[in-house]
Each structure stands twice: as structure tokens, then as C-alpha cells.
PDB file of C-alpha atoms in Angstrom:
ATOM      1  CA  UNK A   1     220.692  29.456  14.183  1.00 82.00           C
ATOM      2  CA  UNK A   2     218.425  26.420  13.733  1.00 88.00           C
ATOM      3  CA  UNK A   3     217.791  26.148  17.467  1.00 90.00           C
ATOM      4  CA  UNK A   4     216.867  29.836  17.664  1.00 92.00           C
ATOM      5  CA  UNK A   5     214.326  29.392  14.867  1.00 93.00           C
ATOM      6  CA  UNK A   6     212.846  26.340  16.613  1.00 95.00           C
ATOM      7  CA  UNK A   7     212.505  28.087  19.991  1.00 96.00           C
ATOM      8  CA  UNK A   8     212.147  31.821  19.374  1.00 96.00           C
ATOM      9  CA  UNK A   9     208.587  32.008  20.757  1.00 97.00           C
ATOM     10  CA  UNK A  10     209.110  29.775  23.802  1.00 96.00           C
ATOM     11  CA  UNK A  11     209.080  32.215  26.700  1.00 96.00           C
ATOM     12  CA  UNK A  12     209.502  31.475  30.409  1.00 95.00           C
ATOM     13  CA  UNK A  13     205.726  31.969  30.720  1.00 95.00           C
ATOM     14  CA  UNK A  14     205.061  29.271  28.098  1.00 95.00           C
ATOM     15  CA  UNK A  15     207.467  26.851  29.776  1.00 92.00           C
ATOM     16  CA  UNK A  16     205.967  27.486  33.231  1.00 90.00           C
ATOM     17  CA  UNK A  17     202.470  26.801  31.873  1.00 90.00           C
ATOM     18  CA  UNK A  18     203.289  23.552  30.046  1.00 89.00           C
ATOM     19  CA  UNK A  19     206.145  21.820  31.839  1.00 84.00           C
ATOM     20  CA  UNK A  20     205.370  18.898  34.134  1.00 69.00           C
ATOM     21  CA  UNK A  21     205.382  19.343  37.909  1.00 57.00           C
ATOM     22  CA  UNK A  22     208.823  17.740  38.205  1.00 61.00           C
ATOM     23  CA  UNK A  23     210.172  19.611  35.129  1.00 61.00           C
ATOM     24  CA  UNK A  24     211.040  16.336  33.382  1.00 63.00           C
ATOM     25  CA  UNK A  25     209.681  15.517  29.929  1.00 69.00           C
ATOM     26  CA  UNK A  26     209.776  11.789  29.305  1.00 65.00           C
ATOM     27  CA  UNK A  27     209.428   9.668  26.234  1.00 65.00           C
ATOM     28  CA  UNK A  28     205.986   8.284  25.605  1.00 61.00           C
ATOM     29  CA  UNK A  29     206.089   6.339  22.382  1.00 55.00           C
ATOM     30  CA  UNK A  30     202.914   4.488  23.293  1.00 52.00           C
ATOM     31  CA  UNK A  31     199.666   6.145  24.091  1.00 50.00           C
ATOM     32  CA  UNK A  32     198.084   5.625  27.473  1.00 48.00           C
ATOM     33  CA  UNK A  33     195.578   2.893  28.206  1.00 42.00           C
ATOM     34  CA  UNK A  34     192.022   3.357  26.955  1.00 38.00           C
ATOM     35  CA  UNK A  35     190.829   4.752  30.305  1.00 40.00           C
ATOM     36  CA  UNK A  36     193.348   7.590  30.124  1.00 46.00           C
ATOM     37  CA  UNK A  37     192.548  10.352  27.676  1.00 48.00           C
ATOM     38  CA  UNK A  38     194.702  12.379  25.347  1.00 49.00           C
ATOM     39  CA  UNK A  39     193.431  15.300  23.296  1.00 49.00           C
ATOM     40  CA  UNK A  40     191.292  14.239  20.349  1.00 51.00           C
ATOM     41  CA  UNK A  41     191.387  15.989  16.986  1.00 49.00           C
ATOM     42  CA  UNK A  42     189.271  18.808  18.435  1.00 50.00           C
ATOM     43  CA  UNK A  43     191.722  19.130  21.312  1.00 47.00           C
ATOM     44  CA  UNK A  44     189.260  18.100  23.996  1.00 47.00           C
ATOM     45  CA  UNK A  45     190.973  16.298  26.817  1.00 47.00           C
ATOM     46  CA  UNK A  46     190.258  15.137  30.301  1.00 41.00           C
ATOM     47  CA  UNK A  47     192.767  15.213  33.152  1.00 40.00           C
ATOM     48  CA  UNK A  48     194.942  12.148  33.384  1.00 44.00           C
ATOM     49  CA  UNK A  49     195.875  10.504  36.660  1.00 38.00           C
ATOM     50  CA  UNK A  50     199.304  11.337  38.039  1.00 39.00           C
ATOM     51  CA  UNK A  51     200.318   7.680  38.164  1.00 43.00           C
ATOM     52  CA  UNK A  52     200.048   4.839  35.695  1.00 45.00           C
ATOM     53  CA  UNK A  53     196.659   3.162  35.495  1.00 44.00           C
ATOM     54  CA  UNK A  54     196.269  -0.555  36.150  1.00 45.00           C
ATOM     55  CA  UNK A  55     195.949  -1.146  32.395  1.00 43.00           C
ATOM     56  CA  UNK A  56     199.240   0.692  31.820  1.00 45.00           C
ATOM     57  CA  UNK A  57     200.949  -1.350  34.529  1.00 48.00           C
ATOM     58  CA  UNK A  58     199.546  -4.608  33.123  1.00 47.00           C
ATOM     59  CA  UNK A  59     200.776  -3.648  29.651  1.00 47.00           C
ATOM     60  CA  UNK A  60     204.216  -2.809  31.017  1.00 50.00           C
ATOM     61  CA  UNK A  61     203.818   0.927  30.386  1.00 49.00           C
ATOM     62  CA  UNK A  62     205.386   2.910  33.187  1.00 53.00           C
ATOM     63  CA  UNK A  63     204.070   6.467  33.354  1.00 55.00           C
ATOM     64  CA  UNK A  64     206.101   8.392  35.877  1.00 57.00           C
ATOM     65  CA  UNK A  65     204.098  10.485  38.335  1.00 55.00           C
ATOM     66  CA  UNK A  66     204.011  14.247  37.713  1.00 57.00           C
ATOM     67  CA  UNK A  67     205.270  13.998  34.127  1.00 62.00           C
ATOM     68  CA  UNK A  68     202.124  15.055  32.281  1.00 78.00           C
ATOM     69  CA  UNK A  69     202.531  18.118  30.082  1.00 86.00           C
ATOM     70  CA  UNK A  70     199.909  20.820  30.673  1.00 86.00           C
ATOM     71  CA  UNK A  71     199.041  21.841  27.141  1.00 93.00           C
ATOM     72  CA  UNK A  72     196.189  24.186  26.323  1.00 93.00           C
ATOM     73  CA  UNK A  73     192.752  22.762  25.748  1.00 93.00           C
ATOM     74  CA  UNK A  74     191.684  23.522  22.206  1.00 92.00           C
ATOM     75  CA  UNK A  75     188.035  24.670  22.172  1.00 89.00           C
ATOM     76  CA  UNK A  76     185.572  23.065  19.807  1.00 78.00           C
ATOM     77  CA  UNK A  77     183.822  26.326  18.999  1.00 62.00           C
ATOM     78  CA  UNK A  78     180.188  27.160  19.480  1.00 63.00           C
ATOM     79  CA  UNK A  79     177.412  25.348  17.726  1.00 59.00           C
ATOM     80  CA  UNK A  80     175.237  27.497  15.520  1.00 60.00           C
ATOM     81  CA  UNK A  81     171.719  26.179  15.898  1.00 61.00           C
ATOM     82  CA  UNK A  82     170.126  28.905  13.758  1.00 69.00           C
ATOM     83  CA  UNK A  83     172.768  28.872  11.046  1.00 69.00           C
ATOM     84  CA  UNK A  84     171.748  27.450   7.680  1.00 77.00           C
ATOM     85  CA  UNK A  85     173.384  26.657   4.362  1.00 80.00           C
ATOM     86  CA  UNK A  86     176.695  28.306   3.633  1.00 80.00           C
ATOM     87  CA  UNK A  87     176.787  29.945   7.077  1.00 75.00           C
ATOM     88  CA  UNK A  88     176.510  26.567   8.791  1.00 73.00           C
ATOM     89  CA  UNK A  89     179.161  25.039   6.540  1.00 77.00           C
ATOM     90  CA  UNK A  90     181.542  27.938   7.159  1.00 76.00           C
ATOM     91  CA  UNK A  91     180.969  27.725  10.914  1.00 72.00           C
ATOM     92  CA  UNK A  92     181.859  24.043  10.818  1.00 77.00           C
ATOM     93  CA  UNK A  93     185.023  24.352   8.731  1.00 86.00           C
ATOM     94  CA  UNK A  94     186.490  27.718   9.802  1.00 91.00           C
ATOM     95  CA  UNK A  95     188.155  27.396  13.214  1.00 93.00           C
ATOM     96  CA  UNK A  96     188.837  31.125  13.626  1.00 94.00           C
ATOM     97  CA  UNK A  97     186.365  31.394  16.488  1.00 90.00           C
ATOM     98  CA  UNK A  98     188.028  28.505  18.333  1.00 92.00           C
ATOM     99  CA  UNK A  99     191.420  30.134  17.725  1.00 96.00           C
ATOM    100  CA  UNK A 100     190.158  33.380  19.256  1.00 95.00           C
ATOM    101  CA  UNK A 101     188.819  31.491  22.283  1.00 94.00           C
ATOM    102  CA  UNK A 102     192.097  29.616  22.709  1.00 96.00           C
ATOM    103  CA  UNK A 103     194.124  32.816  22.555  1.00 97.00           C
ATOM    104  CA  UNK A 104     191.831  34.606  25.021  1.00 96.00           C
ATOM    105  CA  UNK A 105     191.314  31.769  27.506  1.00 95.00           C
ATOM    106  CA  UNK A 106     194.679  30.014  27.497  1.00 95.00           C
ATOM    107  CA  UNK A 107     197.211  32.645  26.390  1.00 96.00           C
ATOM    108  CA  UNK A 108     195.798  35.979  27.544  1.00 96.00           C
ATOM    109  CA  UNK A 109     195.521  37.117  23.919  1.00 97.00           C
ATOM    110  CA  UNK A 110     199.276  36.673  23.337  1.00 97.00           C
ATOM    111  CA  UNK A 111     199.709  35.185  19.864  1.00 98.00           C
ATOM    112  CA  UNK A 112     203.425  34.579  20.429  1.00 98.00           C
ATOM    113  CA  UNK A 113     202.609  32.320  23.392  1.00 98.00           C
ATOM    114  CA  UNK A 114     200.467  30.141  21.129  1.00 98.00           C
ATOM    115  CA  UNK A 115     203.399  29.842  18.729  1.00 98.00           C
ATOM    116  CA  UNK A 116     205.615  29.090  21.732  1.00 97.00           C
ATOM    117  CA  UNK A 117     203.308  26.235  22.714  1.00 96.00           C
ATOM    118  CA  UNK A 118     203.452  24.932  19.150  1.00 98.00           C
ATOM    119  CA  UNK A 119     207.254  25.043  19.261  1.00 98.00           C
ATOM    120  CA  UNK A 120     207.411  23.450  22.726  1.00 94.00           C
ATOM    121  CA  UNK A 121     205.151  20.595  21.603  1.00 95.00           C
ATOM    122  CA  UNK A 122     207.245  19.994  18.479  1.00 96.00           C
ATOM    123  CA  UNK A 123     210.505  19.886  20.425  1.00 94.00           C
ATOM    124  CA  UNK A 124     209.056  17.540  23.070  1.00 90.00           C
ATOM    125  CA  UNK A 125     207.966  15.191  20.323  1.00 91.00           C
ATOM    126  CA  UNK A 126     211.107  15.454  18.226  1.00 91.00           C
ATOM    127  CA  UNK A 127     213.619  15.131  21.066  1.00 89.00           C
ATOM    128  CA  UNK A 128     211.708  13.168  23.735  1.00 86.00           C
ATOM    129  CA  UNK A 129     209.402  11.122  21.477  1.00 87.00           C
ATOM    130  CA  UNK A 130     206.474  12.267  23.607  1.00 86.00           C
ATOM    131  CA  UNK A 131     203.267  11.259  21.811  1.00 89.00           C
ATOM    132  CA  UNK A 132     200.989  13.640  23.731  1.00 90.00           C
ATOM    133  CA  UNK A 133     203.237  16.486  22.512  1.00 92.00           C
ATOM    134  CA  UNK A 134     202.849  15.291  18.924  1.00 93.00           C
ATOM    135  CA  UNK A 135     199.064  15.123  19.291  1.00 93.00           C
ATOM    136  CA  UNK A 136     198.991  18.694  20.639  1.00 95.00           C
ATOM    137  CA  UNK A 137     201.280  19.912  17.839  1.00 96.00           C
ATOM    138  CA  UNK A 138     199.093  18.226  15.223  1.00 95.00           C
ATOM    139  CA  UNK A 139     195.859  19.595  16.726  1.00 96.00           C
ATOM    140  CA  UNK A 140     197.255  23.135  16.908  1.00 97.00           C
ATOM    141  CA  UNK A 141     198.461  22.970  13.298  1.00 97.00           C
ATOM    142  CA  UNK A 142     195.086  21.617  12.148  1.00 96.00           C
ATOM    143  CA  UNK A 143     193.206  24.379  13.991  1.00 97.00           C
ATOM    144  CA  UNK A 144     195.497  27.133  12.709  1.00 98.00           C
ATOM    145  CA  UNK A 145     195.325  25.845   9.134  1.00 96.00           C
ATOM    146  CA  UNK A 146     191.520  25.787   9.335  1.00 95.00           C
ATOM    147  CA  UNK A 147     191.225  29.386  10.599  1.00 96.00           C
ATOM    148  CA  UNK A 148     190.521  31.178   7.337  1.00 95.00           C
ATOM    149  CA  UNK A 149     188.973  34.356   8.743  1.00 95.00           C
ATOM    150  CA  UNK A 150     191.787  34.692  11.271  1.00 97.00           C
ATOM    151  CA  UNK A 151     194.353  34.965   8.468  1.00 97.00           C
ATOM    152  CA  UNK A 152     192.917  38.382   7.649  1.00 97.00           C
ATOM    153  CA  UNK A 153     192.353  39.435  11.259  1.00 97.00           C
ATOM    154  CA  UNK A 154     195.760  38.236  12.543  1.00 98.00           C
ATOM    155  CA  UNK A 155     198.233  38.504   9.637  1.00 98.00           C
ATOM    156  CA  UNK A 156     201.340  38.646  11.859  1.00 98.00           C
ATOM    157  CA  UNK A 157     200.368  35.410  13.635  1.00 98.00           C
ATOM    158  CA  UNK A 158     200.131  33.567  10.325  1.00 98.00           C
ATOM    159  CA  UNK A 159     203.312  35.098   8.907  1.00 98.00           C
ATOM    160  CA  UNK A 160     205.134  33.916  12.032  1.00 98.00           C
ATOM    161  CA  UNK A 161     203.367  30.523  11.834  1.00 98.00           C
ATOM    162  CA  UNK A 162     204.759  29.952   8.346  1.00 97.00           C
ATOM    163  CA  UNK A 163     208.291  30.683   9.589  1.00 97.00           C
ATOM    164  CA  UNK A 164     207.786  28.346  12.571  1.00 97.00           C
ATOM    165  CA  UNK A 165     206.455  25.497  10.432  1.00 97.00           C
ATOM    166  CA  UNK A 166     209.235  25.979   7.884  1.00 96.00           C
ATOM    167  CA  UNK A 167     211.899  25.711  10.602  1.00 96.00           C
ATOM    168  CA  UNK A 168     210.182  22.663  12.104  1.00 95.00           C
ATOM    169  CA  UNK A 169     209.807  20.814   8.829  1.00 93.00           C
ATOM    170  CA  UNK A 170     213.473  21.409   8.010  1.00 93.00           C
ATOM    171  CA  UNK A 171     214.387  19.586  11.243  1.00 92.00           C
ATOM    172  CA  UNK A 172     211.811  16.815  11.015  1.00 88.00           C
ATOM    173  CA  UNK A 173     212.802  13.343   9.853  1.00 84.00           C
ATOM    174  CA  UNK A 174     212.014  12.589   6.203  1.00 82.00           C
ATOM    175  CA  UNK A 175     209.128  10.283   7.111  1.00 80.00           C
ATOM    176  CA  UNK A 176     207.602  12.738   9.626  1.00 76.00           C
ATOM    177  CA  UNK A 177     204.489  13.547   7.602  1.00 71.00           C
ATOM    178  CA  UNK A 178     204.301  10.314   5.650  1.00 70.00           C
ATOM    179  CA  UNK A 179     204.740   7.778   8.438  1.00 57.00           C
ATOM    180  CA  UNK A 180     202.108   6.187  10.629  1.00 49.00           C
ATOM    181  CA  UNK A 181     202.392   8.969  13.211  1.00 49.00           C
ATOM    182  CA  UNK A 182     201.930  11.731  10.639  1.00 49.00           C
ATOM    183  CA  UNK A 183     198.776  10.228   9.166  1.00 49.00           C
TER     184      UNK A 183
END
């Protein structure tokens, strides 16, 4: 029952989109070298090379070729040059527009596929200790939790999100949100 709750939105389409070329998810407990990029808190990322960089090799970090997960790129949202006051503040804090862009551009409008990506990222982090999966999970959770207007426009997405997060937090280690990684 627990496994079903942790994976109920992971469809073959979600797996095909995210899984590495060689279908192997490896542990990455260290981030890549400075020249390689992972998604930042806004989810912006640049493509990483297929093989380990010289800095990774020098540091003893072996990144297997074709093992990079292909997570969605989380949009930053549009800047509002003419917005002022409360409108500007709301535009900065409410990520509903970015959520809509992510759903349209990366998931074909399918809300369940976004939840599937969230579940896939969590499982890759929890079972494979893959740090890029944790970063994607964290960025998706942050964006979803900051999408106030979307809670009214997409009530089923957020009802399902609460069930997904509940199942995930029940399986997470006790120090998951309080440790250095969860900060």
C-alpha cells in the first residue's frame, strides 16, 4: 500500500521523459563540480556534459555517462515591468503563472504527470541518494507551495499534492527536513 501511494502518479510517459539514456539511476551524494550546473531554486538549469568534467575527475567524483535525469525545467515566470505596489509583490511571490507554464510546456497540461515527476524525484533521492533528484523535488515543492492563485484554479491538483506529500513524509527519514540537505 505504501509503495502504491508513493508511485500512483508515475506513468510510463513520466518515466520515459525523466529516466537517463541508459535507464540507470545512480547515487550522487555530492553535487557536480562548479562548472556543471544543477537546477537553482528557480529551477533554471543548463545541460550537463554526458561525462565527468575534469574537476569531477580530479576530485574523485565519477559521473557515469548517460546517467543524467531529464527533469522538467521550472520557469521563473514573467517579469512585470509595469506592475506596482501590491501587484508587483504578488507577481513576485505567487508562482501560479510559472506553474501554468510548467504544466503547459513540460507536461502537456497533465497535472498528474507533474505529480508523477514529483514522486519520481522523491524516490530517486530516497532510494538512490541522487542529489539532483532531491533538488528537483525541493524546487517543485517550493513552486507548488507558492502558487496561491492556482489552489483555487486547480483544486484537484492540490488535493492530490497533499496526499502525495503526506505519503512521502511518512517514508522520509526523521531528519529529512531538519538535516543539512533539507535546509
